[in-house]
Amino acid sequence: MNKHLYTIPSREDILGVLRTTKVKLTANAIAARLGVKTEELDGMTRRLNAMERDGQIASDKSGHFVLANQDNFISGKVSSHRDGYGFLIPDDGSEDLFLPEREMQKVLHGDRVTARVTGTDRRGRLEGSIVEILERANTHVIGRLLNENGVWIVAPEDKRYSQDILLAGSPGKAKAGQVVSIELTEQPTRYAQAVGKIVEILGDIDDPGMEIEIAVRKFGVPHEFSDAAKKMAAKLPSEVQAKDLENRVDLRDIPLVTIDGEDARDFDDAVYCEPVKIGRANGHRLIVAIADVSHYVTPNDALDEDALLRSTSVYFPRRVIPMLPEKLSNGLCSLNPDVDRLTLVCDMVITQDGEIKAYQFYPAVIHSAARFTYTEVAEILGNTKGTAAAKRMLLVPHLSNLYAVFQSLLRARQARGAIDFETTETYIICNAAGKIEKIVPRTRNDAHKLIEECMLAANVCAANLLETYKHPGTYRIHAGPTKEKLTQVRNFLKQVGLFLGGGDSPTASDYAALLERVKGRPDAQLLQTMLLRSMQQAVYSPDNIGHFGLSYEAYAHFTSPIRRYPDLLTHRAIKAVLQGKVYEPKGINLSLLNTTVSNAARKQQAADKAAGKKKAEKDLTIWDALGTHCSANERRADEASRDVEAWLKCYFIKNKLGEEFTGTITGVTQFGIFVQLDDIFIEGLVHITELGADYFQFDEARHELRGERTGKRYQLTDKVKVLVSRVDLDARKIDLSLVQNVSANAAVSRGSGADKKRNASSFPVPAGKVVSGTRRGSVIESMEFERPSGSRPAKSSKKSLVTGKNKSPSHGKSAGKTAKKRR
């Protein structure tokens, strides 16, 4: 506590003075630059001595101060853990630095700091001490308002903030237990908690949609359009104007159709196919028409600025946070039936073997002939003379042509060896209050796959055009597995008598061949899971390295500009090529771009730097910055969606405490096993202490826990019977117990606002493979195994497979997001 009656300059202020001067300074010189009066010098001198003791500054015999030797100083971002400790994630990609709880008291998750290595902890990890706080990451925090012994505090909803926030003044109209947003007026220090004032009352935790209101603020998802964007959207016409048709190909006489999920409300693509001759051989002409968003959203206008800030639509059960205002996303840019719409078209000629022999891009105007659902198209294709087909008699031949070109593209896919994992997707059906009514498997039919292949073909053509004309852009890249991941998966395969070909550089076809060989084996699901976890995550980058999972040499997102900013950038680049120009994003405030990279990307950057492969700073362009920004915001959207799904699942299962379920082991760690309940597709943790009176050894290579005395094993994909023993809504945690180990007096409890303290034996429930919406899935587009911030430790996150496009339904009882699937 400050015993002085005047304000003492902060350490950051003092360090700032020393950093900006080239000479050593006395205490009086520092005081003069900071406006410290003579009678206030004692307090500043004491602070200088404390800073010297902590290794921040050094002094010589004459009493001159200078910044301490910073050779062993490390700068980076703080990553907090719910149990109070944290890590410094270095900017240079080097080894993480462990920060004990005493160091974490003066920072919050996400702050940028400089620290020095002080030694190693008992586990052999490098341990550090924070020297300087470079940048505070948090201005607002979402949490539950609580009154503890007469003191008002806010317990953060994000459990990575392990400190409660003291409330400045009275809570006003806010009541205890309500969720509020507070603005931080004082950041935490070693000796004092953070202080804040209430700026928004969100409501009670059980209010419909509250979990979404929390998530968008918790993860910093922009959820309100700027006034300028709203005004600009309001001024847009409701229909296509005559002047918009200039220099466009008129395709209004071609019966293009949209095929989407039942609950979709925006339609960003329409398709058409007809047979053609390619020389003497038969082939197909495939037209993929994509909403021409770039006609209405121009660089640096208000709509563009908001779209860039969001980068993607975010999908929740029953709600979508769109990238563009509804007038565009559900109106003017949605390819609704029976109205004129502006599009950018990819017109392709495809052989019987699925080879794209020729393609061209051009702006066009279309008039969609019909809006089909996947279910309807599958029924028509299954019986072209049935009742469903009779209702669409004129369009049935065109659907048959689309199915024929799909078969050709599928043959090409198999020939090039693209990976296709068999997964069970689920989606959430909510009730009127926005809570889970049930979770059901999603059936993928040929209509889904048909659209996926059409979109993939158009995206490949877009990437090829950029490459051919050497125009910069944001490619969707997917690197092959790292050497470390390969070693792990090969060690595992060796134990079960299998081998992955390809040496140090396996191809997608090597993976596909192995998957084909293991079909029918009882451990096929386990093997597929292990192969999937060996892969990396797909990202956006101007440096094209191809797409490993899809086995494409070049791939770019083009087909969903309504909901993905990289697609909008691709459209602008294509239009520039068509006009003989070059599009370069300008006027972008780089300070507003998201520079966060995943742990895997950070480590890869460090490896590239060590190998001399990393791009020099001078060679980085705006396209690099946009690729990083869009990739980071994509992960942010997924984290927010997972958080909402996890909360909903906890809310759903809290009424099933004490009930028994059969389940499948989906994860094995040194602290227990994760089990997905077979009937309701929800995952929870069986802590290792619940596995019985034995000492269990964790075998990382085999992904199993083995009892030393009993020899009992728990391995991925094993079946177990469990009981729901505890649910903590605040921490998104579900604890399970093995049935045979549950006593009659087993403790059963529910998490509450008061029970906000972290329980070391419980970990957050992951969202699992939830698909609550109309995204199209099952072609691999990205592998997302990185642990989301604040999620369970020591276990890779769930896979994120994708394929087709994600639609953005705005209403409907199962509207939302198709889980974690992105091409």
Short mmCIF file of N, CA and C in Angstrom, two decimals, residues 294-402:
data_model
loop_
_atom_site.label_atom_id
_atom_site.label_comp_id
_atom_site.label_asym_id
_atom_site.label_seq_id
_atom_site.Cartn_x
_atom_site.Cartn_y
_atom_site.Cartn_z
N SER A 294 -18.70 -7.98 -53.69
CA SER A 294 -17.75 -6.90 -53.93
C SER A 294 -18.37 -5.75 -54.74
N HIS A 295 -19.50 -5.99 -55.39
CA HIS A 295 -20.18 -4.92 -56.11
C HIS A 295 -20.77 -3.91 -55.14
N TYR A 296 -21.18 -4.39 -53.96
CA TYR A 296 -21.84 -3.53 -52.99
C TYR A 296 -20.92 -3.09 -51.85
N VAL A 297 -19.91 -3.92 -51.56
CA VAL A 297 -18.98 -3.62 -50.47
C VAL A 297 -17.63 -3.27 -51.09
N THR A 298 -17.30 -2.00 -51.07
CA THR A 298 -16.08 -1.54 -51.73
C THR A 298 -14.98 -1.30 -50.69
N PRO A 299 -13.72 -1.40 -51.09
CA PRO A 299 -12.61 -1.26 -50.14
C PRO A 299 -12.70 0.01 -49.31
N ASN A 300 -12.56 -0.18 -47.99
CA ASN A 300 -12.47 0.91 -47.01
C ASN A 300 -13.77 1.67 -46.77
N ASP A 301 -14.88 1.21 -47.34
CA ASP A 301 -16.13 1.86 -46.95
C ASP A 301 -16.56 1.30 -45.59
N ALA A 302 -17.64 1.85 -45.03
CA ALA A 302 -18.05 1.45 -43.68
C ALA A 302 -18.40 -0.03 -43.59
N LEU A 303 -19.05 -0.56 -44.62
CA LEU A 303 -19.41 -1.97 -44.63
C LEU A 303 -18.15 -2.84 -44.68
N ASP A 304 -17.19 -2.41 -45.47
CA ASP A 304 -15.93 -3.16 -45.60
C ASP A 304 -15.15 -3.15 -44.29
N GLU A 305 -15.11 -2.02 -43.62
CA GLU A 305 -14.38 -1.92 -42.37
C GLU A 305 -14.97 -2.85 -41.31
N ASP A 306 -16.30 -2.88 -41.24
CA ASP A 306 -16.94 -3.80 -40.29
C ASP A 306 -16.71 -5.25 -40.67
N ALA A 307 -16.79 -5.55 -41.96
CA ALA A 307 -16.58 -6.93 -42.43
C ALA A 307 -15.16 -7.39 -42.14
N LEU A 308 -14.18 -6.51 -42.35
CA LEU A 308 -12.79 -6.86 -42.06
C LEU A 308 -12.59 -7.11 -40.58
N LEU A 309 -13.21 -6.27 -39.77
CA LEU A 309 -13.08 -6.43 -38.31
C LEU A 309 -13.62 -7.78 -37.86
N ARG A 310 -14.70 -8.23 -38.48
CA ARG A 310 -15.32 -9.52 -38.12
C ARG A 310 -14.62 -10.68 -38.81
N SER A 311 -14.35 -10.52 -40.09
CA SER A 311 -13.65 -11.51 -40.93
C SER A 311 -14.47 -12.75 -41.25
N THR A 312 -15.45 -13.04 -40.42
CA THR A 312 -16.26 -14.24 -40.64
C THR A 312 -17.58 -14.10 -39.90
N SER A 313 -18.59 -14.78 -40.40
CA SER A 313 -19.82 -14.90 -39.62
C SER A 313 -19.58 -15.92 -38.51
N VAL A 314 -20.23 -15.73 -37.38
CA VAL A 314 -20.06 -16.63 -36.24
C VAL A 314 -21.38 -17.34 -35.99
N TYR A 315 -21.32 -18.66 -35.89
CA TYR A 315 -22.54 -19.48 -35.84
C TYR A 315 -22.77 -20.06 -34.45
N PHE A 316 -23.94 -19.75 -33.92
CA PHE A 316 -24.38 -20.29 -32.64
C PHE A 316 -25.73 -20.99 -32.85
N PRO A 317 -26.10 -21.89 -31.97
CA PRO A 317 -27.45 -22.45 -32.05
C PRO A 317 -28.48 -21.33 -31.95
N ARG A 318 -29.35 -21.26 -32.94
CA ARG A 318 -30.45 -20.30 -32.99
C ARG A 318 -30.03 -18.87 -33.32
N ARG A 319 -28.75 -18.62 -33.49
CA ARG A 319 -28.35 -17.24 -33.78
C ARG A 319 -27.05 -17.20 -34.57
N VAL A 320 -26.96 -16.21 -35.45
CA VAL A 320 -25.75 -15.99 -36.22
C VAL A 320 -25.31 -14.54 -36.04
N ILE A 321 -24.03 -14.34 -35.81
CA ILE A 321 -23.46 -12.99 -35.85
C ILE A 321 -22.89 -12.84 -37.25
N PRO A 322 -23.60 -12.18 -38.17
CA PRO A 322 -23.18 -12.16 -39.57
C PRO A 322 -22.01 -11.22 -39.83
N MET A 323 -21.29 -11.48 -40.90
CA MET A 323 -20.18 -10.60 -41.29
C MET A 323 -20.72 -9.34 -41.93
N LEU A 324 -21.88 -9.45 -42.58
CA LEU A 324 -22.49 -8.32 -43.26
C LEU A 324 -23.91 -8.09 -42.73
N PRO A 325 -24.40 -6.85 -42.78
CA PRO A 325 -25.77 -6.59 -42.31
C PRO A 325 -26.79 -7.44 -43.06
N GLU A 326 -27.92 -7.68 -42.41
CA GLU A 326 -28.93 -8.58 -42.95
C GLU A 326 -29.46 -8.14 -44.31
N LYS A 327 -29.48 -6.85 -44.57
CA LYS A 327 -29.98 -6.37 -45.86
C LYS A 327 -29.15 -6.93 -47.01
N LEU A 328 -27.86 -7.17 -46.74
CA LEU A 328 -26.99 -7.78 -47.74
C LEU A 328 -27.00 -9.30 -47.63
N SER A 329 -26.75 -9.81 -46.41
CA SER A 329 -26.55 -11.25 -46.24
C SER A 329 -27.81 -12.06 -46.52
N ASN A 330 -28.96 -11.54 -46.14
CA ASN A 330 -30.21 -12.27 -46.38
C ASN A 330 -31.04 -11.65 -47.50
N GLY A 331 -30.59 -10.51 -48.01
CA GLY A 331 -31.37 -9.84 -49.04
C GLY A 331 -30.64 -9.68 -50.35
N LEU A 332 -30.02 -8.52 -50.55
CA LEU A 332 -29.48 -8.15 -51.84
C LEU A 332 -28.39 -9.10 -52.36
N CYS A 333 -27.63 -9.72 -51.47
CA CYS A 333 -26.56 -10.63 -51.90
C CYS A 333 -26.95 -12.10 -51.77
N SER A 334 -28.14 -12.37 -51.31
CA SER A 334 -28.60 -13.75 -51.19
C SER A 334 -29.29 -14.17 -52.49
N LEU A 335 -28.87 -15.28 -53.05
CA LEU A 335 -29.40 -15.72 -54.36
C LEU A 335 -30.76 -16.38 -54.19
N ASN A 336 -31.71 -15.59 -53.76
CA ASN A 336 -33.07 -16.08 -53.54
C ASN A 336 -33.74 -16.43 -54.86
N PRO A 337 -34.67 -17.36 -54.86
CA PRO A 337 -35.33 -17.73 -56.12
C PRO A 337 -36.23 -16.63 -56.66
N ASP A 338 -36.36 -16.62 -57.98
CA ASP A 338 -37.31 -15.76 -58.67
C ASP A 338 -37.01 -14.26 -58.58
N VAL A 339 -35.76 -13.90 -58.29
CA VAL A 339 -35.36 -12.49 -58.31
C VAL A 339 -33.99 -12.39 -58.98
N ASP A 340 -33.74 -11.23 -59.60
CA ASP A 340 -32.43 -11.00 -60.22
C ASP A 340 -31.38 -10.78 -59.13
N ARG A 341 -30.19 -11.34 -59.37
CA ARG A 341 -29.10 -11.14 -58.44
C ARG A 341 -27.78 -11.04 -59.20
N LEU A 342 -26.88 -10.20 -58.67
CA LEU A 342 -25.56 -10.03 -59.28
C LEU A 342 -24.62 -11.11 -58.76
N THR A 343 -23.82 -11.68 -59.66
CA THR A 343 -22.93 -12.76 -59.26
C THR A 343 -21.58 -12.63 -59.97
N LEU A 344 -20.60 -13.33 -59.42
CA LEU A 344 -19.33 -13.57 -60.10
C LEU A 344 -19.31 -15.06 -60.39
N VAL A 345 -19.15 -15.41 -61.65
CA VAL A 345 -19.36 -16.80 -62.09
C VAL A 345 -18.04 -17.48 -62.40
N CYS A 346 -17.95 -18.74 -61.99
CA CYS A 346 -16.88 -19.63 -62.43
C CYS A 346 -17.53 -20.64 -63.37
N ASP A 347 -17.18 -20.57 -64.65
CA ASP A 347 -17.80 -21.39 -65.70
C ASP A 347 -16.75 -22.42 -66.14
N MET A 348 -17.01 -23.70 -65.86
CA MET A 348 -15.99 -24.75 -66.07
C MET A 348 -16.43 -25.80 -67.08
N VAL A 349 -15.45 -26.39 -67.76
CA VAL A 349 -15.65 -27.55 -68.61
C VAL A 349 -14.89 -28.70 -67.97
N ILE A 350 -15.61 -29.78 -67.66
CA ILE A 350 -15.03 -30.87 -66.87
C ILE A 350 -15.21 -32.20 -67.61
N THR A 351 -14.13 -32.98 -67.65
CA THR A 351 -14.16 -34.27 -68.35
C THR A 351 -14.88 -35.32 -67.51
N GLN A 352 -15.08 -36.47 -68.13
CA GLN A 352 -15.71 -37.59 -67.44
C GLN A 352 -14.87 -38.07 -66.26
N ASP A 353 -13.56 -37.79 -66.32
CA ASP A 353 -12.66 -38.19 -65.24
C ASP A 353 -12.49 -37.10 -64.20
N GLY A 354 -13.27 -36.04 -64.31
CA GLY A 354 -13.23 -34.99 -63.30
C GLY A 354 -12.12 -33.98 -63.49
N GLU A 355 -11.47 -33.96 -64.65
CA GLU A 355 -10.42 -32.98 -64.91
C GLU A 355 -11.04 -31.69 -65.44
N ILE A 356 -10.63 -30.57 -64.85
CA ILE A 356 -11.12 -29.27 -65.32
C ILE A 356 -10.28 -28.88 -66.53
N LYS A 357 -10.86 -29.00 -67.72
CA LYS A 357 -10.14 -28.73 -68.96
C LYS A 357 -10.05 -27.23 -69.25
N ALA A 358 -11.05 -26.48 -68.86
CA ALA A 358 -11.06 -25.05 -69.12
C ALA A 358 -12.00 -24.38 -68.11
N TYR A 359 -11.74 -23.10 -67.86
CA TYR A 359 -12.64 -22.35 -67.00
C TYR A 359 -12.52 -20.87 -67.33
N GLN A 360 -13.52 -20.13 -66.96
CA GLN A 360 -13.45 -18.67 -67.09
C GLN A 360 -14.29 -18.05 -65.99
N PHE A 361 -13.87 -16.85 -65.58
CA PHE A 361 -14.61 -16.08 -64.60
C PHE A 361 -15.21 -14.86 -65.30
N TYR A 362 -16.42 -14.50 -64.89
CA TYR A 362 -17.02 -13.28 -65.42
C TYR A 362 -18.16 -12.82 -64.51
N PRO A 363 -18.38 -11.51 -64.47
CA PRO A 363 -19.54 -11.01 -63.70
C PRO A 363 -20.82 -11.29 -64.48
N ALA A 364 -21.88 -11.62 -63.78
CA ALA A 364 -23.13 -11.98 -64.45
C ALA A 364 -24.33 -11.56 -63.61
N VAL A 365 -25.49 -11.67 -64.22
CA VAL A 365 -26.74 -11.51 -63.50
C VAL A 365 -27.51 -12.81 -63.69
N ILE A 366 -28.08 -13.33 -62.60
CA ILE A 366 -28.82 -14.60 -62.67
C ILE A 366 -30.22 -14.40 -62.11
N HIS A 367 -31.03 -15.39 -62.31
CA HIS A 367 -32.39 -15.41 -61.79
C HIS A 367 -32.63 -16.85 -61.34
N SER A 368 -32.36 -17.12 -60.06
CA SER A 368 -32.43 -18.49 -59.55
C SER A 368 -33.79 -19.12 -59.84
N ALA A 369 -33.76 -20.33 -60.40
CA ALA A 369 -35.00 -21.01 -60.79
C ALA A 369 -35.68 -21.69 -59.62
N ALA A 370 -34.91 -22.04 -58.59
CA ALA A 370 -35.52 -22.75 -57.45
C ALA A 370 -34.56 -22.78 -56.27
N ARG A 371 -35.15 -22.94 -55.10
CA ARG A 371 -34.39 -23.15 -53.87
C ARG A 371 -34.66 -24.57 -53.40
N PHE A 372 -33.64 -25.42 -53.49
CA PHE A 372 -33.75 -26.82 -53.07
C PHE A 372 -33.12 -27.01 -51.70
N THR A 373 -33.59 -28.04 -50.98
CA THR A 373 -32.91 -28.48 -49.76
C THR A 373 -32.15 -29.76 -50.08
N TYR A 374 -31.18 -30.06 -49.26
CA TYR A 374 -30.41 -31.29 -49.45
C TYR A 374 -31.32 -32.51 -49.43
N THR A 375 -32.24 -32.51 -48.49
CA THR A 375 -33.14 -33.65 -48.35
C THR A 375 -33.97 -33.85 -49.61
N GLU A 376 -34.48 -32.75 -50.15
CA GLU A 376 -35.31 -32.81 -51.34
C GLU A 376 -34.51 -33.32 -52.54
N VAL A 377 -33.29 -32.80 -52.73
CA VAL A 377 -32.47 -33.22 -53.86
C VAL A 377 -32.10 -34.69 -53.74
N ALA A 378 -31.76 -35.13 -52.53
CA ALA A 378 -31.41 -36.54 -52.33
C ALA A 378 -32.59 -37.44 -52.67
N GLU A 379 -33.78 -37.00 -52.29
CA GLU A 379 -34.98 -37.80 -52.59
C GLU A 379 -35.23 -37.85 -54.10
N ILE A 380 -35.05 -36.75 -54.79
CA ILE A 380 -35.26 -36.71 -56.24
C ILE A 380 -34.24 -37.58 -56.95
N LEU A 381 -32.97 -37.47 -56.55
CA LEU A 381 -31.93 -38.27 -57.19
C LEU A 381 -32.11 -39.76 -56.91
N GLY A 382 -32.70 -40.05 -55.74
CA GLY A 382 -32.95 -41.46 -55.40
C GLY A 382 -34.08 -42.07 -56.21
N ASN A 383 -34.99 -41.23 -56.69
CA ASN A 383 -36.10 -41.72 -57.50
C ASN A 383 -36.59 -40.59 -58.39
N THR A 384 -36.05 -40.53 -59.61
CA THR A 384 -36.38 -39.44 -60.53
C THR A 384 -37.80 -39.53 -61.07
N LYS A 385 -38.52 -40.57 -60.71
CA LYS A 385 -39.92 -40.68 -61.14
C LYS A 385 -40.87 -40.67 -59.94
N GLY A 386 -40.34 -40.33 -58.78
CA GLY A 386 -41.15 -40.33 -57.57
C GLY A 386 -41.95 -39.06 -57.38
N THR A 387 -42.59 -38.96 -56.21
CA THR A 387 -43.45 -37.83 -55.89
C THR A 387 -42.68 -36.52 -55.84
N ALA A 388 -41.51 -36.54 -55.16
CA ALA A 388 -40.71 -35.32 -55.04
C ALA A 388 -40.25 -34.84 -56.41
N ALA A 389 -39.87 -35.78 -57.28
CA ALA A 389 -39.42 -35.41 -58.63
C ALA A 389 -40.56 -34.83 -59.44
N ALA A 390 -41.77 -35.36 -59.24
CA ALA A 390 -42.92 -34.88 -60.00
C ALA A 390 -43.21 -33.41 -59.73
N LYS A 391 -42.89 -32.95 -58.52
CA LYS A 391 -43.13 -31.56 -58.17
C LYS A 391 -42.13 -30.62 -58.85
N ARG A 392 -40.99 -31.17 -59.28
CA ARG A 392 -39.93 -30.34 -59.88
C ARG A 392 -39.56 -30.88 -61.26
N MET A 393 -40.54 -31.32 -61.99
CA MET A 393 -40.34 -32.06 -63.23
C MET A 393 -39.36 -31.37 -64.18
N LEU A 394 -39.48 -30.05 -64.35
CA LEU A 394 -38.66 -29.34 -65.33
C LEU A 394 -37.19 -29.27 -64.91
N LEU A 395 -36.93 -29.38 -63.62
CA LEU A 395 -35.56 -29.23 -63.13
C LEU A 395 -34.86 -30.56 -62.87
N VAL A 396 -35.60 -31.66 -62.91
CA VAL A 396 -35.01 -32.98 -62.63
C VAL A 396 -33.85 -33.28 -63.58
N PRO A 397 -33.95 -33.04 -64.89
CA PRO A 397 -32.80 -33.32 -65.78
C PRO A 397 -31.55 -32.54 -65.38
N HIS A 398 -31.73 -31.31 -64.93
CA HIS A 398 -30.58 -30.50 -64.53
C HIS A 398 -29.94 -31.05 -63.25
N LEU A 399 -30.77 -31.53 -62.34
CA LEU A 399 -30.23 -32.16 -61.13
C LEU A 399 -29.47 -33.44 -61.49
N SER A 400 -29.98 -34.16 -62.45
CA SER A 400 -29.30 -35.39 -62.90
C SER A 400 -27.94 -35.04 -63.51
N ASN A 401 -27.87 -33.93 -64.25
CA ASN A 401 -26.60 -33.49 -64.81
C ASN A 401 -25.62 -33.11 -63.70
N LEU A 402 -26.12 -32.45 -62.67
CA LEU A 402 -25.27 -32.09 -61.54
C LEU A 402 -24.74 -33.33 -60.84
#
